[in-house]
Every structure is written in structure tokens, then in C-alpha cells.
Short mmCIF file of C-alpha atoms in Angstrom, two decimals:
data_model
loop_
_atom_site.label_atom_id
_atom_site.label_comp_id
_atom_site.label_asym_id
_atom_site.label_seq_id
_atom_site.Cartn_x
_atom_site.Cartn_y
_atom_site.Cartn_z
CA UNK X 1 129.09 94.07 108.86
CA UNK X 2 129.64 95.32 105.76
CA UNK X 3 126.24 97.02 105.76
CA UNK X 4 127.60 99.10 108.92
CA UNK X 5 129.82 100.47 106.58
CA UNK X 6 128.38 100.08 103.03
CA UNK X 7 124.85 100.87 102.36
CA UNK X 8 123.53 99.30 99.02
CA UNK X 9 120.35 100.98 99.16
CA UNK X 10 122.04 104.59 99.36
CA UNK X 11 124.23 104.13 96.93
CA UNK X 12 121.35 102.91 94.74
CA UNK X 13 119.37 105.99 95.95
CA UNK X 14 122.53 108.49 94.86
CA UNK X 15 122.65 106.68 91.45
CA UNK X 16 119.04 107.29 90.81
CA UNK X 17 119.54 111.01 91.71
CA UNK X 18 122.27 111.09 89.51
CA UNK X 19 120.07 109.99 86.77
CA UNK X 20 117.43 112.07 87.29
CA UNK X 21 119.74 114.92 87.13
CA UNK X 22 121.20 113.99 83.96
CA UNK X 23 117.85 113.45 82.52
CA UNK X 24 117.19 117.34 83.20
CA UNK X 25 115.68 117.22 86.15
CA UNK X 26 116.48 119.11 89.46
CA UNK X 27 115.18 118.07 93.01
CA UNK X 28 113.08 121.32 94.55
CA UNK X 29 110.57 121.72 97.82
CA UNK X 30 108.06 123.63 97.95
CA UNK X 31 106.45 125.29 101.08
CA UNK X 32 102.68 124.60 100.75
CA UNK X 33 101.72 126.27 104.20
CA UNK X 34 100.35 124.86 107.35
CA UNK X 35 103.07 122.82 108.06
CA UNK X 36 103.46 120.89 104.32
CA UNK X 37 106.73 120.44 102.38
CA UNK X 38 106.55 118.52 99.31
CA UNK X 39 109.52 117.68 96.89
CA UNK X 40 109.26 116.94 93.89
CA UNK X 41 111.71 116.56 90.69
CA UNK X 42 110.79 119.35 88.10
CA UNK X 43 112.38 120.17 84.65
CA UNK X 44 115.48 122.45 84.73
CA UNK X 45 114.40 123.74 81.25
CA UNK X 46 110.43 123.77 80.18
CA UNK X 47 109.77 123.58 76.88
CA UNK X 48 106.29 125.00 75.79
CA UNK X 49 105.98 122.49 72.65
CA UNK X 50 105.87 119.47 75.05
CA UNK X 51 102.72 118.43 77.43
CA UNK X 52 103.34 118.24 81.12
CA UNK X 53 103.34 114.95 82.82
CA UNK X 54 103.13 113.84 86.43
CA UNK X 55 104.24 110.40 87.60
CA UNK X 56 103.02 109.60 91.29
CA UNK X 57 104.75 106.75 92.75
CA UNK X 58 103.55 104.12 94.56
CA UNK X 59 104.84 102.48 98.14
CA UNK X 60 108.20 102.37 98.39
CA UNK X 61 111.17 104.57 99.55
CA UNK X 62 110.85 107.89 97.05
CA UNK X 63 109.69 108.29 93.75
CA UNK X 64 112.96 107.81 92.27
CA UNK X 65 113.03 104.40 92.82
CA UNK X 66 109.41 103.87 91.59
CA UNK X 67 110.30 105.71 88.16
CA UNK X 68 114.29 105.96 87.85
CA UNK X 69 114.37 102.92 85.34
CA UNK X 70 112.15 104.22 82.82
CA UNK X 71 112.30 108.19 83.49
CA UNK X 72 114.13 108.31 79.61
CA UNK X 73 111.10 107.39 78.41
CA UNK X 74 109.43 110.31 79.40
CA UNK X 75 111.43 113.21 79.26
CA UNK X 76 112.40 112.73 75.48
CA UNK X 77 108.14 113.90 75.20
CA UNK X 78 106.85 115.27 78.10
CA UNK X 79 107.71 118.14 80.95
CA UNK X 80 108.28 115.37 83.92
CA UNK X 81 107.04 116.30 87.43
CA UNK X 82 108.02 113.48 89.73
CA UNK X 83 106.48 114.40 93.48
CA UNK X 84 107.18 112.54 96.49
CA UNK X 85 103.90 112.16 98.01
CA UNK X 86 103.44 112.89 101.57
CA UNK X 87 105.41 110.74 104.10
CA UNK X 88 107.20 109.41 101.64
CA UNK X 89 111.00 110.70 100.64
CA UNK X 90 111.13 114.22 101.77
CA UNK X 91 108.02 115.07 101.82
CA UNK X 92 105.58 115.82 105.00
CA UNK X 93 102.99 117.68 107.11
CA UNK X 94 101.98 118.26 110.37
CA UNK X 95 98.42 118.44 109.50
CA UNK X 96 95.82 115.50 110.59
CA UNK X 97 94.40 114.70 107.14
CA UNK X 98 95.33 110.85 105.98
CA UNK X 99 93.21 110.50 103.12
CA UNK X 100 94.16 110.19 99.12
CA UNK X 101 91.73 113.27 98.51
CA UNK X 102 93.96 115.42 101.07
CA UNK X 103 97.32 114.01 98.80
CA UNK X 104 95.71 115.04 95.45
CA UNK X 105 94.80 118.22 97.03
CA UNK X 106 98.80 118.85 98.19
CA UNK X 107 99.67 117.27 94.82
CA UNK X 108 97.65 120.05 92.96
CA UNK X 109 98.80 122.94 94.97
CA UNK X 110 102.28 121.79 94.37
CA UNK X 111 101.88 121.83 90.70
CA UNK X 112 100.34 125.42 90.42
CA UNK X 113 103.50 126.16 92.75
CA UNK X 114 105.57 125.16 89.62
CA UNK X 115 103.30 127.06 87.31
CA UNK X 116 101.33 123.60 85.94
CA UNK X 117 97.66 124.14 85.64
CA UNK X 118 96.98 121.45 82.92
CA UNK X 119 98.86 118.03 82.89
CA UNK X 120 98.74 114.41 81.97
CA UNK X 121 99.30 112.33 84.67
CA UNK X 122 100.50 108.24 85.60
CA UNK X 123 99.77 106.91 88.72
CA UNK X 124 100.91 103.62 90.41
CA UNK X 125 99.62 101.41 93.11
CA UNK X 126 98.91 104.26 95.91
CA UNK X 127 99.51 106.96 93.40
CA UNK X 128 96.73 105.88 91.20
CA UNK X 129 94.26 106.21 94.35
CA UNK X 130 95.40 109.51 94.41
CA UNK X 131 95.84 110.43 90.73
CA UNK X 132 91.64 109.42 90.36
CA UNK X 133 91.12 111.61 93.38
CA UNK X 134 92.97 114.42 91.41
CA UNK X 135 90.96 113.42 88.30
CA UNK X 136 87.58 113.81 90.16
CA UNK X 137 88.32 116.61 92.10
CA UNK X 138 90.14 119.00 89.00
CA UNK X 139 88.56 117.47 86.04
CA UNK X 140 89.65 121.45 84.16
CA UNK X 141 93.29 120.53 85.38
CA UNK X 142 93.64 116.95 84.00
CA UNK X 143 93.87 115.61 80.53
CA UNK X 144 94.64 111.90 80.20
CA UNK X 145 94.72 109.41 83.09
CA UNK X 146 96.68 105.96 83.30
CA UNK X 147 96.47 104.06 86.36
CA UNK X 148 98.65 101.08 87.06
CA UNK X 149 97.85 98.29 89.64
CA UNK X 150 95.59 100.77 91.73
CA UNK X 151 92.34 99.25 92.85
CA UNK X 152 90.48 102.05 92.94
CA UNK X 153 87.39 100.11 92.51
CA UNK X 154 88.11 97.40 95.32
CA UNK X 155 85.45 97.13 97.78
CA UNK X 156 85.16 95.01 101.18
CA UNK X 157 83.66 92.33 100.05
CA UNK X 158 86.33 91.77 97.42
CA UNK X 159 88.86 91.37 100.17
CA UNK X 160 86.58 89.49 102.28
CA UNK X 161 86.46 86.72 98.67
CA UNK X 162 90.18 86.61 98.73
CA UNK X 163 91.28 89.23 96.15
CA UNK X 164 93.91 90.04 98.89
CA UNK X 165 94.41 86.86 101.13
CA UNK X 166 95.34 88.78 104.54
CA UNK X 167 93.48 88.35 107.70
CA UNK X 168 93.12 92.30 108.67
CA UNK X 169 94.30 96.03 107.54
CA UNK X 170 97.02 95.90 110.39
CA UNK X 171 98.57 92.79 108.72
CA UNK X 172 97.73 94.29 105.06
CA UNK X 173 99.54 97.65 106.33
CA UNK X 174 102.82 95.40 107.71
CA UNK X 175 103.26 93.98 104.34
CA UNK X 176 102.65 96.86 101.87
CA UNK X 177 105.31 98.81 103.94
CA UNK X 178 107.06 95.97 105.81
CA UNK X 179 109.54 96.23 108.84
CA UNK X 180 111.35 93.10 108.71
CA UNK X 181 113.10 91.20 106.38
CA UNK X 182 110.46 88.46 106.52
CA UNK X 183 107.75 91.07 105.89
CA UNK X 184 109.90 92.43 102.96
CA UNK X 185 110.13 89.22 101.70
CA UNK X 186 106.43 88.67 101.66
CA UNK X 187 105.69 91.60 100.06
CA UNK X 188 107.72 90.31 97.46
CA UNK X 189 106.04 87.35 97.13
CA UNK X 190 103.00 89.26 96.32
CA UNK X 191 104.26 91.33 93.99
CA UNK X 192 106.37 89.41 91.34
CA UNK X 193 105.70 86.72 89.05
CA UNK X 194 109.02 85.13 90.27
CA UNK X 195 110.29 86.93 93.02
CA UNK X 196 114.35 86.76 93.88
CA UNK X 197 114.98 84.23 96.12
CA UNK X 198 118.48 84.07 98.13
CA UNK X 199 118.35 87.54 99.01
CA UNK X 200 120.01 87.76 102.19
CA UNK X 201 118.47 89.59 105.83
CA UNK X 202 121.06 92.17 106.34
CA UNK X 203 120.40 93.79 102.66
CA UNK X 204 116.95 93.58 102.81
CA UNK X 205 117.31 95.64 106.22
CA UNK X 206 119.54 98.09 104.60
CA UNK X 207 116.77 99.00 102.33
CA UNK X 208 114.29 99.20 105.34
CA UNK X 209 116.75 101.46 107.47
CA UNK X 210 117.53 103.48 104.67
CA UNK X 211 113.95 104.24 104.17
CA UNK X 212 112.94 106.07 107.71
CA UNK X 213 110.17 107.55 106.39
CA UNK X 214 108.14 104.73 105.65
CA UNK X 215 107.61 104.31 109.60
CA UNK X 216 105.74 107.11 109.33
CA UNK X 217 104.12 106.33 106.31
CA UNK X 218 102.83 102.85 107.95
CA UNK X 219 101.10 104.33 110.50
CA UNK X 220 99.26 106.67 108.01
CA UNK X 221 98.48 103.80 105.51
CA UNK X 222 96.36 102.24 108.56
CA UNK X 223 94.47 105.55 108.80
CA UNK X 224 94.10 106.04 105.28
CA UNK X 225 92.26 102.13 104.73
CA UNK X 226 90.37 102.85 108.47
CA UNK X 227 89.37 106.53 107.46
#
């Protein structure tokens, strides 16, 4: 009953918005044309003495949840940009492309729209795939790259050898973007050395229901792996 009147996830989302604003960032959406809108947290004040840093998130509700707890470490030394990748948060497109290469091109266009032509980047999980593609396509724009938990060298034989023990791609997608409380528990078991236990199902469902973009992202994740 409590979850019908109070959303833990929405409250946490509000807190992250407050913390991002307090860290000197503002939310802005850019229309890239062709039905593509990308949302990004950008510096309120750009300091030319600081290098630019692009933070690319992995699977999750939006970029704030990935970097909210670590943002203050970066903002003191960099002009920080934190976009929502397409189909996450407030970013979307009506175009049919579903590859990390297309994501990379859109992020690059986004950065250029904000007047940023040279940058360092950090990519986590799926964001690592996008960051790797950016470094490959736009070598003159990317300075230093950090990839975290991104299997950019993963091959089909690695899957067959049990590196990621799931029977097929559909099952992998259902775990990476869970739509049920039990699947979210399964993702936590994969993700943490010591996953939290005893979390009530209504709490987990609240996170899923408060992240409607994940339903579309789930479909596009399958297309990404199969394409």
C-alpha cells in the first residue's frame, strides 16, 4: 500500500537532481534533428582551465543513478557532461538504428551542440561500448579513455565457455533490464560480490515502474546484441 502513495525511487531521483544542481550542473535537452532528443547534465559555468570529461552510464534508469555518488570527485577538476544515452532517462530517437556506433555518433553530435570538440571520457558497462566506439570513430576529439566493466573484446565463444552463464540473448536482456522483481534480484546476484538480501518485492517493483524508458531499452538491447 505504501508504494502507491510514496515512491522510494522517485524520491531518490529527486535527491540526485538536487545533488547534480548543487554540484554546478544544469539539465538540458538538445534536439539533434531526425527525431532524436538527447538529455544531458552540463556545467552551469565552463572554465577554460579545466579539461572536459564525458561520463557515459550503463544500463539503469538514467545517468544520475550511475554517477550521483561520485560526481563531486570529477566536478572539482573537470567540466563534466553526463548525458542520458538513447532510450534511457529523457533521451530518445525515432530513427531505426540500434547500434553502439549510432549511440556514439549521437553523443558526439550532442557534445558538439554544446561547443565541446575535445574531451576525455569514462564509460561504464554499455557506456563503455559507446565510449569505445566514440574513441574509434572520433580519434581527433577523444583524448583519454577509461572503460569500466565493458566487455568490448567479448566474443561468442566466451559466452559459450560460460563467461556469462545464460542460455540465450533474450534471457541476458531480461536480466540486464529486468521487468520483474525476481529478475532484478537475479541482476543483483550477477552484479555484486555480496548482494543485498531481504529487499521486499514492492521496493524492487517501484524501481522498475519508475523507470518506464527501460521497457523500450529492453527491446533495443535485444536488437543491439542481435545486430
